[in-house]
XYZ file of C-alpha atoms in Angstrom:
121
model
C -32.997 11.454 34.529
C -35.745 9.342 32.983
C -36.646 12.181 30.683
C -33.058 12.492 29.430
C -32.794 8.736 28.825
C -36.125 8.685 27.033
C -35.091 11.563 24.785
C -31.726 10.027 23.748
C -32.990 6.438 23.447
C -33.967 6.707 19.734
C -30.573 8.177 18.862
C -28.781 5.554 20.909
C -30.695 2.725 19.196
C -29.953 4.194 15.778
C -26.269 4.508 16.630
C -26.239 0.963 17.981
C -27.827 -0.390 14.780
C -25.205 1.413 12.669
C -22.378 -0.049 14.789
C -23.830 -3.578 14.598
C -24.317 -3.268 10.825
C -20.718 -2.113 10.417
C -19.446 -4.986 12.557
C -21.454 -7.477 10.509
C -20.082 -5.984 7.302
C -16.500 -6.355 8.538
C -17.156 -9.926 9.697
C -18.709 -10.878 6.356
C -15.834 -9.311 4.409
C -13.316 -11.154 6.585
C -15.091 -14.483 6.094
C -15.378 -13.925 2.345
C -11.666 -13.127 2.052
C -10.649 -16.067 4.198
C -12.833 -18.644 2.500
C -12.133 -17.169 -0.933
C -8.398 -17.546 -0.353
C -8.846 -21.115 0.861
C -10.874 -21.998 -2.220
C -8.284 -20.359 -4.474
C -5.500 -22.259 -2.703
C -7.337 -25.557 -3.278
C -7.747 -24.759 -6.970
C -4.091 -23.769 -7.260
C -2.985 -26.957 -5.502
C -5.231 -29.051 -7.741
C -3.826 -27.388 -10.865
C -0.219 -27.923 -9.802
C -0.942 -31.527 -8.886
C -2.651 -32.180 -12.227
C 0.245 -30.623 -14.145
C 2.717 -32.758 -12.182
C 0.703 -35.911 -12.817
C 0.407 -34.985 -16.497
C 4.166 -34.421 -16.710
C 4.897 -37.783 -15.063
C 2.430 -39.510 -17.371
C 3.924 -37.866 -20.462
C 7.415 -38.815 -19.350
C 6.446 -42.424 -18.693
C 4.624 -42.761 -22.025
C 7.081 -40.897 -24.234
C 10.322 -41.316 -22.321
C 13.478 -40.131 -24.008
C 11.822 -40.395 -27.421
C 9.286 -37.620 -26.867
C 10.039 -34.022 -27.649
C 9.860 -31.498 -24.855
C 6.993 -29.640 -26.514
C 5.001 -32.853 -27.046
C 5.384 -33.767 -23.372
C 4.381 -30.246 -22.294
C 1.318 -30.458 -24.551
C 0.436 -33.840 -23.035
C 0.767 -32.439 -19.500
C -1.423 -29.463 -20.440
C -4.008 -31.721 -22.011
C -4.107 -33.852 -18.871
C -4.544 -30.766 -16.664
C -7.354 -29.411 -18.863
C -9.175 -32.744 -18.618
C -8.411 -33.298 -14.932
C -9.124 -29.901 -13.348
C -11.161 -27.751 -15.746
C -12.894 -25.974 -12.856
C -9.578 -24.924 -11.336
C -8.365 -23.554 -14.655
C -11.664 -21.742 -15.127
C -11.522 -20.259 -11.619
C -7.841 -19.216 -11.680
C -7.855 -18.060 -15.336
C -4.126 -18.506 -16.015
C -2.900 -17.635 -19.496
C -1.950 -20.498 -21.796
C 1.624 -19.196 -21.729
C 1.718 -19.415 -17.929
C 0.227 -22.914 -18.021
C 2.885 -23.976 -20.536
C 5.639 -22.571 -18.313
C 4.216 -24.391 -15.289
C 3.989 -27.620 -17.285
C 7.592 -27.207 -18.424
C 8.654 -26.723 -14.809
C 6.727 -29.812 -13.698
C 8.276 -31.799 -16.533
C 11.749 -30.818 -15.312
C 10.789 -31.917 -11.796
C 9.410 -35.214 -13.089
C 12.624 -35.851 -15.039
C 14.702 -35.090 -11.934
C 12.525 -37.452 -9.872
C 13.007 -40.177 -12.442
C 16.781 -39.829 -12.331
C 16.877 -39.740 -8.539
C 14.570 -42.663 -7.835
C 16.134 -46.117 -7.722
C 15.532 -48.161 -10.823
C 13.431 -51.257 -10.175
C 14.498 -54.251 -12.193
C 11.807 -56.113 -14.085
C 11.514 -59.768 -13.080
């Protein structure tokens, strides 16, 4: 029995090392995917937040007198200054950014109309 175990021991150890290496590879890939998605989600959230803040700022500064394209440009400018790393990481096209800014501007306008007006004293 000892002779049989001694003869298969090198093969068993080699097989065991292959299995452990494969398990480590799967675990590393899983961790990379999970943490990569979390990082991407944080960048995406930061970008959306910056575009919303930029839209609100443009709306408050320009109000009804500003053109839609000027307010979108202002929101985009704010986002580029506020979260350049997120834009660099996500690599959205300028067209997509403009569409997102336009959407955020519409939301900001809706918020403004829905919120109660505070009278100046």
